[in-house]
Amino acid sequence: MLLIHCPYCEEARPEVEFVYGGEAHIARPLDPSTYSDEQWEEFLYIRSNPRGRHHERWRHTHGCGRFFNAVRDTVTDVFETTYKAGEARK
Amino acid sequence: MVEIAEIAVSAAELKLGTEPVAGASVTLSHAAPRARYSLRARDAKVLSDVIGRALPGRIGDQADGAICLGPDEWYAILPEGTAMPRGEGLPVSVTDISSRALGLVLEGPGALGVLSSGCPLDLGKMAVGRATRTVFETVEIIVWREAEDRWHVEVWRSFATWLWNAFLAAIPGAHG
Ligand SMILES: [Zn+2]
């Protein structure tokens, strides 16, 4: 079973306690009414989809309930690190 | 013509037991009725002052029935009828959820094995007195290790019948 280190619980916990939350560090528009269709398309649908290091959100749904960020290798599925929401990109 | 065989057990036939069930090395029973509160606050000190109780600061720690589930969330399992101030006007949430869950108790040297049949955590390493939210198969539970061989399991009412029977199935020699 894949274990994920929760930065809030400070423990490695089983993957089934977590829910994947998509790519991380995608900021919501500060003033949505000024966004063009192209900007909305970019915000809503365009993702980096890298081969290798991927910054992504996870939620420890069946644990502490917190969203946090992770760096996972999309080739090997290895988690390089996890860090709390709000911390700088690693 | 396709014959449709009846499935062996339908959910409607599952019953939530009322009496304790004893297996070879483990007993399954209901915990006494409790008052339950969901407690939320960014600042634990404010919440602690409102309810007049100490709150554990580390996730997974438990003090006098108050379990720290997350950085801003506690779950209190208290004697039935225990009242709590609500903290109106303050940045806290004190919610009575007494009827939302049931407490099941697994006790005996075999209890760890029964829980481990469906819970992916390494519960053998869990210190006595610690508690956590987790899952049993796909059902969310809160596990509290009350003593070396005594485990209190909180489960939402609508899942309790299934969980009771899942525990029964994992207890060697049990007959529900
Ligand atoms: Zn966590």
PDB file of C-alpha atoms and ligand atoms in Angstrom:
ATOM      1  CA  MET A   1       0.000   0.000   0.000  1.00  0.00           C
ATOM      2  CA  LEU A   2       1.178   3.487  -0.883  1.00  0.00           C
ATOM      3  CA  LEU A   3       1.972   5.543   2.205  1.00  0.00           C
ATOM      4  CA  ILE A   4       1.709   9.330   2.181  1.00  0.00           C
ATOM      5  CA  HIS A   5       3.326  11.525   4.801  1.00  0.00           C
ATOM      6  CA  CYS A   6       0.759  14.019   6.097  1.00  0.00           C
ATOM      7  CA  PRO A   7       2.515  17.275   7.068  1.00  0.00           C
ATOM      8  CA  TYR A   8      -0.174  18.017   9.658  1.00  0.00           C
ATOM      9  CA  CYS A   9      -0.392  14.576  11.303  1.00  0.00           C
ATOM     10  CA  GLU A  10       3.395  14.211  10.885  1.00  0.00           C
ATOM     11  CA  GLU A  11       2.897  10.545  10.088  1.00  0.00           C
ATOM     12  CA  ALA A  12       3.008   8.281   7.060  1.00  0.00           C
ATOM     13  CA  ARG A  13      -0.584   7.230   6.483  1.00  0.00           C
ATOM     14  CA  PRO A  14      -2.282   4.805   4.079  1.00  0.00           C
ATOM     15  CA  GLU A  15      -3.297   6.222   0.707  1.00  0.00           C
ATOM     16  CA  VAL A  16      -6.954   5.209   1.167  1.00  0.00           C
ATOM     17  CA  GLU A  17      -7.324   7.920   3.834  1.00  0.00           C
ATOM     18  CA  PHE A  18      -6.510  10.580   1.224  1.00  0.00           C
ATOM     19  CA  VAL A  19      -8.214  12.156  -1.751  1.00  0.00           C
ATOM     20  CA  TYR A  20      -6.282  13.593  -4.695  1.00  0.00           C
ATOM     21  CA  GLY A  21      -6.953  17.263  -5.377  1.00  0.00           C
ATOM     22  CA  GLY A  22      -5.345  18.048  -8.752  1.00  0.00           C
ATOM     23  CA  GLU A  23      -2.408  20.305  -9.597  1.00  0.00           C
ATOM     24  CA  ALA A  24      -1.186  22.613  -6.817  1.00  0.00           C
ATOM     25  CA  HIS A  25      -0.344  26.316  -6.779  1.00  0.00           C
ATOM     26  CA  ILE A  26      -3.064  27.362  -9.203  1.00  0.00           C
ATOM     27  CA  ALA A  27      -4.243  30.684  -7.815  1.00  0.00           C
ATOM     28  CA  ARG A  28      -7.861  31.691  -8.089  1.00  0.00           C
ATOM     29  CA  PRO A  29      -8.505  34.935  -9.987  1.00  0.00           C
ATOM     30  CA  LEU A  30      -8.435  37.897  -7.621  1.00  0.00           C
ATOM     31  CA  ASP A  31     -10.945  39.806  -9.753  1.00  0.00           C
ATOM     32  CA  PRO A  32     -12.957  37.220 -11.726  1.00  0.00           C
ATOM     33  CA  SER A  33     -15.116  39.766 -13.532  1.00  0.00           C
ATOM     34  CA  THR A  34     -12.097  41.106 -15.427  1.00  0.00           C
ATOM     35  CA  TYR A  35     -11.086  37.675 -16.774  1.00  0.00           C
ATOM     36  CA  SER A  36     -11.285  37.046 -20.523  1.00  0.00           C
ATOM     37  CA  ASP A  37     -12.518  33.745 -21.948  1.00  0.00           C
ATOM     38  CA  GLU A  38      -8.910  32.770 -22.677  1.00  0.00           C
ATOM     39  CA  GLN A  39      -7.891  33.472 -19.081  1.00  0.00           C
ATOM     40  CA  TRP A  40     -10.821  31.414 -17.796  1.00  0.00           C
ATOM     41  CA  GLU A  41      -9.873  28.564 -20.106  1.00  0.00           C
ATOM     42  CA  GLU A  42      -6.305  28.724 -18.817  1.00  0.00           C
ATOM     43  CA  PHE A  43      -7.422  28.797 -15.167  1.00  0.00           C
ATOM     44  CA  LEU A  44     -10.089  26.097 -15.406  1.00  0.00           C
ATOM     45  CA  TYR A  45      -8.689  23.592 -17.871  1.00  0.00           C
ATOM     46  CA  ILE A  46      -5.019  24.005 -18.702  1.00  0.00           C
ATOM     47  CA  ARG A  47      -2.652  21.944 -16.550  1.00  0.00           C
ATOM     48  CA  SER A  48       1.067  21.312 -16.811  1.00  0.00           C
ATOM     49  CA  ASN A  49       0.778  17.489 -16.832  1.00  0.00           C
ATOM     50  CA  PRO A  50       4.534  16.904 -16.501  1.00  0.00           C
ATOM     51  CA  ARG A  51       6.413  13.666 -16.904  1.00  0.00           C
ATOM     52  CA  GLY A  52       8.319  13.587 -13.614  1.00  0.00           C
ATOM     53  CA  ARG A  53       8.019  16.020 -10.702  1.00  0.00           C
ATOM     54  CA  HIS A  54       4.412  17.090 -10.226  1.00  0.00           C
ATOM     55  CA  HIS A  55       3.178  19.568  -7.614  1.00  0.00           C
ATOM     56  CA  GLU A  56      -0.249  18.459  -6.524  1.00  0.00           C
ATOM     57  CA  ARG A  57      -2.857  18.870  -3.822  1.00  0.00           C
ATOM     58  CA  TRP A  58      -4.025  16.093  -1.572  1.00  0.00           C
ATOM     59  CA  ARG A  59      -6.544  16.064   1.221  1.00  0.00           C
ATOM     60  CA  HIS A  60      -6.238  13.868   4.305  1.00  0.00           C
ATOM     61  CA  THR A  61     -10.002  13.394   4.207  1.00  0.00           C
ATOM     62  CA  HIS A  62     -10.273  10.415   6.560  1.00  0.00           C
ATOM     63  CA  GLY A  63      -7.627  11.746   8.945  1.00  0.00           C
ATOM     64  CA  CYS A  64      -7.018  15.343   9.944  1.00  0.00           C
ATOM     65  CA  GLY A  65      -9.202  16.648   7.096  1.00  0.00           C
ATOM     66  CA  ARG A  66      -6.531  19.027   5.791  1.00  0.00           C
ATOM     67  CA  PHE A  67      -5.509  19.931   2.263  1.00  0.00           C
ATOM     68  CA  PHE A  68      -1.748  20.021   1.702  1.00  0.00           C
ATOM     69  CA  ASN A  69       0.697  19.970  -1.204  1.00  0.00           C
ATOM     70  CA  ALA A  70       2.944  17.192  -2.442  1.00  0.00           C
ATOM     71  CA  VAL A  71       5.670  16.668  -5.005  1.00  0.00           C
ATOM     72  CA  ARG A  72       5.145  13.293  -6.657  1.00  0.00           C
ATOM     73  CA  ASP A  73       7.000  11.778  -9.573  1.00  0.00           C
ATOM     74  CA  THR A  74       4.427  10.862 -12.190  1.00  0.00           C
ATOM     75  CA  VAL A  75       6.711   8.167 -13.643  1.00  0.00           C
ATOM     76  CA  THR A  76       7.649   6.288 -10.466  1.00  0.00           C
ATOM     77  CA  ASP A  77       4.708   7.363  -8.236  1.00  0.00           C
ATOM     78  CA  VAL A  78       7.274   8.188  -5.530  1.00  0.00           C
ATOM     79  CA  PHE A  79       6.408  11.088  -3.213  1.00  0.00           C
ATOM     80  CA  GLU A  80       9.455  13.357  -2.980  1.00  0.00           C
ATOM     81  CA  THR A  81       7.988  15.534  -0.241  1.00  0.00           C
ATOM     82  CA  THR A  82       4.776  16.899   1.213  1.00  0.00           C
ATOM     83  CA  TYR A  83       4.258  20.322   2.781  1.00  0.00           C
ATOM     84  CA  LYS A  84       1.514  22.389   4.357  1.00  0.00           C
ATOM     85  CA  ALA A  85      -0.907  24.488   2.332  1.00  0.00           C
ATOM     86  CA  GLY A  86       0.307  28.074   2.099  1.00  0.00           C
ATOM     87  CA  GLU A  87       4.000  27.143   2.141  1.00  0.00           C
ATOM     88  CA  ALA A  88       6.175  28.066  -0.837  1.00  0.00           C
ATOM     89  CA  ARG A  89       6.453  25.707  -3.805  1.00  0.00           C
ATOM     90  CA  LYS A  90       9.182  23.087  -3.240  1.00  0.00           C
TER      91      LYS A  90
ATOM     92  CA  MET B   1     -33.601 -17.362 -20.274  1.00  0.00           C
ATOM     93  CA  VAL B   2     -31.176 -15.924 -17.760  1.00  0.00           C
ATOM     94  CA  GLU B   3     -31.527 -17.171 -14.230  1.00  0.00           C
ATOM     95  CA  ILE B   4     -30.750 -14.518 -11.635  1.00  0.00           C
ATOM     96  CA  ALA B   5     -29.455 -16.127  -8.469  1.00  0.00           C
ATOM     97  CA  GLU B   6     -30.295 -14.479  -5.188  1.00  0.00           C
ATOM     98  CA  ILE B   7     -27.281 -12.949  -3.496  1.00  0.00           C
ATOM     99  CA  ALA B   8     -26.378 -14.649  -0.254  1.00  0.00           C
ATOM    100  CA  VAL B   9     -26.958 -11.704   2.045  1.00  0.00           C
ATOM    101  CA  SER B  10     -28.912  -8.580   1.318  1.00  0.00           C
ATOM    102  CA  ALA B  11     -28.332  -5.405   3.298  1.00  0.00           C
ATOM    103  CA  ALA B  12     -31.915  -5.564   4.552  1.00  0.00           C
ATOM    104  CA  GLU B  13     -31.122  -8.782   6.404  1.00  0.00           C
ATOM    105  CA  LEU B  14     -28.207  -7.311   8.327  1.00  0.00           C
ATOM    106  CA  LYS B  15     -29.045  -6.555  11.933  1.00  0.00           C
ATOM    107  CA  LEU B  16     -27.303  -4.315  14.400  1.00  0.00           C
ATOM    108  CA  GLY B  17     -26.783  -6.473  17.468  1.00  0.00           C
ATOM    109  CA  THR B  18     -27.809  -5.181  20.849  1.00  0.00           C
ATOM    110  CA  GLU B  19     -26.143  -7.712  23.131  1.00  0.00           C
ATOM    111  CA  PRO B  20     -22.372  -8.201  23.481  1.00  0.00           C
ATOM    112  CA  VAL B  21     -20.877 -10.942  21.318  1.00  0.00           C
ATOM    113  CA  ALA B  22     -17.934 -12.915  22.652  1.00  0.00           C
ATOM    114  CA  GLY B  23     -15.439 -14.741  20.471  1.00  0.00           C
ATOM    115  CA  ALA B  24     -12.425 -16.745  21.589  1.00  0.00           C
ATOM    116  CA  SER B  25     -10.264 -13.740  22.488  1.00  0.00           C
ATOM    117  CA  VAL B  26     -12.377 -10.676  21.813  1.00  0.00           C
ATOM    118  CA  THR B  27     -15.735  -9.209  22.795  1.00  0.00           C
ATOM    119  CA  LEU B  28     -17.784  -6.834  20.664  1.00  0.00           C
ATOM    120  CA  SER B  29     -20.278  -4.602  22.458  1.00  0.00           C
ATOM    121  CA  HIS B  30     -21.927  -1.197  22.403  1.00  0.00           C
ATOM    122  CA  ALA B  31     -20.346   1.629  24.359  1.00  0.00           C
ATOM    123  CA  ALA B  32     -22.610   3.418  26.818  1.00  0.00           C
ATOM    124  CA  PRO B  33     -24.623   6.264  25.248  1.00  0.00           C
ATOM    125  CA  ARG B  34     -22.518   9.419  25.102  1.00  0.00           C
ATOM    126  CA  ALA B  35     -22.703  13.118  24.455  1.00  0.00           C
ATOM    127  CA  ARG B  36     -20.630  14.008  21.396  1.00  0.00           C
ATOM    128  CA  TYR B  37     -19.424  17.407  20.285  1.00  0.00           C
ATOM    129  CA  SER B  38     -17.672  18.605  17.191  1.00  0.00           C
ATOM    130  CA  LEU B  39     -15.375  21.438  18.255  1.00  0.00           C
ATOM    131  CA  ARG B  40     -13.768  23.768  15.739  1.00  0.00           C
ATOM    132  CA  ALA B  41     -11.531  26.800  16.183  1.00  0.00           C
ATOM    133  CA  ARG B  42      -8.372  28.223  14.668  1.00  0.00           C
ATOM    134  CA  ASP B  43      -7.263  29.320  18.115  1.00  0.00           C
ATOM    135  CA  ALA B  44      -7.456  26.424  20.552  1.00  0.00           C
ATOM    136  CA  LYS B  45      -7.054  28.770  23.509  1.00  0.00           C
ATOM    137  CA  VAL B  46     -10.284  30.643  22.691  1.00  0.00           C
ATOM    138  CA  LEU B  47     -12.180  27.368  22.336  1.00  0.00           C
ATOM    139  CA  SER B  48     -10.647  25.951  25.482  1.00  0.00           C
ATOM    140  CA  ASP B  49     -11.722  29.021  27.460  1.00  0.00           C
ATOM    141  CA  VAL B  50     -15.276  28.803  26.075  1.00  0.00           C
ATOM    142  CA  ILE B  51     -15.815  25.175  27.048  1.00  0.00           C
ATOM    143  CA  GLY B  52     -13.724  25.277  30.201  1.00  0.00           C
ATOM    144  CA  ARG B  53     -11.716  22.194  29.278  1.00  0.00           C
ATOM    145  CA  ALA B  54      -8.143  21.557  28.289  1.00  0.00           C
ATOM    146  CA  LEU B  55      -7.714  20.558  24.646  1.00  0.00           C
ATOM    147  CA  PRO B  56      -4.833  18.401  23.445  1.00  0.00           C
ATOM    148  CA  GLY B  57      -2.612  20.239  20.975  1.00  0.00           C
ATOM    149  CA  ARG B  58      -1.127  17.346  19.043  1.00  0.00           C
ATOM    150  CA  ILE B  59      -3.183  15.550  16.400  1.00  0.00           C
ATOM    151  CA  GLY B  60      -4.127  12.115  17.696  1.00  0.00           C
ATOM    152  CA  ASP B  61      -3.842  13.016  21.358  1.00  0.00           C
ATOM    153  CA  GLN B  62      -6.835  12.684  23.621  1.00  0.00           C
ATOM    154  CA  ALA B  63      -7.568  14.279  27.004  1.00  0.00           C
ATOM    155  CA  ASP B  64     -10.664  13.523  29.092  1.00  0.00           C
ATOM    156  CA  GLY B  65     -12.524  12.311  26.000  1.00  0.00           C
ATOM    157  CA  ALA B  66     -11.553  15.248  23.757  1.00  0.00           C
ATOM    158  CA  ILE B  67      -9.670  13.946  20.732  1.00  0.00           C
ATOM    159  CA  CYS B  68      -7.570  16.250  18.562  1.00  0.00           C
ATOM    160  CA  LEU B  69      -8.581  15.173  15.043  1.00  0.00           C
ATOM    161  CA  GLY B  70      -6.898  17.971  13.072  1.00  0.00           C
ATOM    162  CA  PRO B  71      -5.167  21.334  13.462  1.00  0.00           C
ATOM    163  CA  ASP B  72      -8.474  23.092  14.152  1.00  0.00           C
ATOM    164  CA  GLU B  73     -10.780  20.210  15.008  1.00  0.00           C
ATOM    165  CA  TRP B  74     -11.581  18.257  18.148  1.00  0.00           C
ATOM    166  CA  TYR B  75     -14.128  15.502  18.817  1.00  0.00           C
ATOM    167  CA  ALA B  76     -15.391  15.163  22.351  1.00  0.00           C
ATOM    168  CA  ILE B  77     -16.881  11.907  23.652  1.00  0.00           C
ATOM    169  CA  LEU B  78     -18.399  12.729  27.033  1.00  0.00           C
ATOM    170  CA  PRO B  79     -20.812  11.186  29.543  1.00  0.00           C
ATOM    171  CA  GLU B  80     -24.412  11.247  28.308  1.00  0.00           C
ATOM    172  CA  GLY B  81     -26.147  14.558  28.932  1.00  0.00           C
ATOM    173  CA  THR B  82     -22.968  16.636  29.293  1.00  0.00           C
ATOM    174  CA  ALA B  83     -23.760  20.220  28.290  1.00  0.00           C
ATOM    175  CA  MET B  84     -21.325  22.631  26.639  1.00  0.00           C
ATOM    176  CA  PRO B  85     -21.314  26.417  26.307  1.00  0.00           C
ATOM    177  CA  ARG B  86     -21.721  27.406  22.652  1.00  0.00           C
ATOM    178  CA  GLY B  87     -19.463  30.477  22.627  1.00  0.00           C
ATOM    179  CA  GLU B  88     -21.921  32.700  20.749  1.00  0.00           C
ATOM    180  CA  GLY B  89     -20.193  35.601  19.038  1.00  0.00           C
ATOM    181  CA  LEU B  90     -16.736  34.065  19.316  1.00  0.00           C
ATOM    182  CA  PRO B  91     -14.763  32.485  16.445  1.00  0.00           C
ATOM    183  CA  VAL B  92     -15.508  28.941  17.585  1.00  0.00           C
ATOM    184  CA  SER B  93     -17.970  26.232  16.621  1.00  0.00           C
ATOM    185  CA  VAL B  94     -19.404  23.957  19.301  1.00  0.00           C
ATOM    186  CA  THR B  95     -21.888  21.525  17.767  1.00  0.00           C
ATOM    187  CA  ASP B  96     -23.834  18.792  19.529  1.00  0.00           C
ATOM    188  CA  ILE B  97     -23.538  15.683  17.347  1.00  0.00           C
ATOM    189  CA  SER B  98     -24.492  13.150  20.032  1.00  0.00           C
ATOM    190  CA  SER B  99     -26.925  11.269  17.812  1.00  0.00           C
ATOM    191  CA  ARG B 100     -24.737  11.182  14.721  1.00  0.00           C
ATOM    192  CA  ALA B 101     -22.536   8.288  15.777  1.00  0.00           C
ATOM    193  CA  LEU B 102     -22.527   5.131  17.851  1.00  0.00           C
ATOM    194  CA  GLY B 103     -19.657   3.795  19.910  1.00  0.00           C
ATOM    195  CA  LEU B 104     -18.660   0.150  19.491  1.00  0.00           C
ATOM    196  CA  VAL B 105     -16.126  -1.466  21.790  1.00  0.00           C
ATOM    197  CA  LEU B 106     -13.727  -4.262  20.888  1.00  0.00           C
ATOM    198  CA  GLU B 107     -12.021  -5.724  23.917  1.00  0.00           C
ATOM    199  CA  GLY B 108      -9.573  -8.534  24.435  1.00  0.00           C
ATOM    200  CA  PRO B 109      -6.247  -9.746  23.028  1.00  0.00           C
ATOM    201  CA  GLY B 110      -7.955 -10.465  19.688  1.00  0.00           C
ATOM    202  CA  ALA B 111      -9.380  -6.954  19.292  1.00  0.00           C
ATOM    203  CA  LEU B 112      -6.357  -5.637  17.398  1.00  0.00           C
ATOM    204  CA  GLY B 113      -6.691  -8.442  14.859  1.00  0.00           C
ATOM    205  CA  VAL B 114     -10.386  -7.716  14.295  1.00  0.00           C
ATOM    206  CA  LEU B 115      -9.719  -4.006  13.701  1.00  0.00           C
ATOM    207  CA  SER B 116      -6.754  -4.758  11.483  1.00  0.00           C
ATOM    208  CA  SER B 117      -8.926  -6.930   9.253  1.00  0.00           C
ATOM    209  CA  GLY B 118     -10.321  -3.733   7.738  1.00  0.00           C
ATOM    210  CA  CYS B 119      -8.259  -0.786   8.973  1.00  0.00           C
ATOM    211  CA  PRO B 120      -5.075  -0.017   7.003  1.00  0.00           C
ATOM    212  CA  LEU B 121      -3.260   1.715   9.880  1.00  0.00           C
ATOM    213  CA  ASP B 122      -0.532  -0.061  11.809  1.00  0.00           C
ATOM    214  CA  LEU B 123      -2.667  -0.003  14.948  1.00  0.00           C
ATOM    215  CA  GLY B 124      -0.282  -2.189  16.917  1.00  0.00           C
ATOM    216  CA  LYS B 125       2.065   0.807  17.056  1.00  0.00           C
ATOM    217  CA  MET B 126      -0.638   3.162  18.330  1.00  0.00           C
ATOM    218  CA  ALA B 127       0.067   4.255  21.902  1.00  0.00           C
ATOM    219  CA  VAL B 128      -2.603   3.670  24.539  1.00  0.00           C
ATOM    220  CA  GLY B 129      -4.702   6.834  24.920  1.00  0.00           C
ATOM    221  CA  ARG B 130      -4.209   7.981  21.308  1.00  0.00           C
ATOM    222  CA  ALA B 131      -7.071   8.271  18.836  1.00  0.00           C
ATOM    223  CA  THR B 132      -7.520   9.051  15.158  1.00  0.00           C
ATOM    224  CA  ARG B 133      -9.996   9.306  12.351  1.00  0.00           C
ATOM    225  CA  THR B 134      -9.414   6.602   9.745  1.00  0.00           C
ATOM    226  CA  VAL B 135     -11.357   4.034   7.734  1.00  0.00           C
ATOM    227  CA  PHE B 136     -12.527   0.443   8.144  1.00  0.00           C
ATOM    228  CA  GLU B 137     -12.746  -0.870   4.586  1.00  0.00           C
ATOM    229  CA  THR B 138     -14.485   2.178   3.071  1.00  0.00           C
ATOM    230  CA  VAL B 139     -16.363   3.331   6.165  1.00  0.00           C
ATOM    231  CA  GLU B 140     -15.020   6.283   8.101  1.00  0.00           C
ATOM    232  CA  ILE B 141     -14.431   5.607  11.788  1.00  0.00           C
ATOM    233  CA  ILE B 142     -12.681   7.142  14.756  1.00  0.00           C
ATOM    234  CA  VAL B 143     -10.493   4.678  16.637  1.00  0.00           C
ATOM    235  CA  TRP B 144      -9.535   5.365  20.231  1.00  0.00           C
ATOM    236  CA  ARG B 145      -7.182   2.994  22.031  1.00  0.00           C
ATOM    237  CA  GLU B 146      -8.612   3.257  25.539  1.00  0.00           C
ATOM    238  CA  ALA B 147      -6.353   0.539  26.947  1.00  0.00           C
ATOM    239  CA  GLU B 148      -3.856  -1.990  25.618  1.00  0.00           C
ATOM    240  CA  ASP B 149      -6.653  -4.384  24.605  1.00  0.00           C
ATOM    241  CA  ARG B 150      -9.671  -2.077  24.584  1.00  0.00           C
ATOM    242  CA  TRP B 151     -10.616  -0.112  21.459  1.00  0.00           C
ATOM    243  CA  HIS B 152     -13.506   2.349  21.219  1.00  0.00           C
ATOM    244  CA  VAL B 153     -14.742   2.784  17.645  1.00  0.00           C
ATOM    245  CA  GLU B 154     -17.013   5.680  16.651  1.00  0.00           C
ATOM    246  CA  VAL B 155     -19.072   5.143  13.521  1.00  0.00           C
ATOM    247  CA  TRP B 156     -21.889   7.083  11.901  1.00  0.00           C
ATOM    248  CA  ARG B 157     -25.274   5.497  12.678  1.00  0.00           C
ATOM    249  CA  SER B 158     -26.112   4.667   9.106  1.00  0.00           C
ATOM    250  CA  PHE B 159     -22.900   2.621   8.815  1.00  0.00           C
ATOM    251  CA  ALA B 160     -23.142   0.974  12.235  1.00  0.00           C
ATOM    252  CA  THR B 161     -25.109  -2.081  11.131  1.00  0.00           C
ATOM    253  CA  TRP B 162     -22.609  -2.855   8.413  1.00  0.00           C
ATOM    254  CA  LEU B 163     -19.633  -2.291  10.719  1.00  0.00           C
ATOM    255  CA  TRP B 164     -21.117  -4.476  13.457  1.00  0.00           C
ATOM    256  CA  ASN B 165     -21.478  -7.328  10.992  1.00  0.00           C
ATOM    257  CA  ALA B 166     -18.029  -6.733   9.494  1.00  0.00           C
ATOM    258  CA  PHE B 167     -16.559  -7.024  13.004  1.00  0.00           C
ATOM    259  CA  LEU B 168     -18.622 -10.183  13.631  1.00  0.00           C
ATOM    260  CA  ALA B 169     -17.261 -11.733  10.467  1.00  0.00           C
ATOM    261  CA  ALA B 170     -13.709 -11.057  11.676  1.00  0.00           C
ATOM    262  CA  ILE B 171     -14.203 -12.461  15.176  1.00  0.00           C
ATOM    263  CA  PRO B 172     -13.134 -16.110  15.314  1.00  0.00           C
ATOM    264  CA  GLY B 173     -15.909 -18.269  16.722  1.00  0.00           C
ATOM    265  CA  ALA B 174     -18.457 -15.446  16.987  1.00  0.00           C
ATOM    266  CA  HIS B 175     -22.105 -16.026  16.221  1.00  0.00           C
ATOM    267  CA  GLY B 176     -24.213 -12.923  15.820  1.00  0.00           C
TER     268      GLY B 176
HETATM  269 ZN    ZN C   1      -3.315  14.430   8.336  1.00  0.00          ZN
END
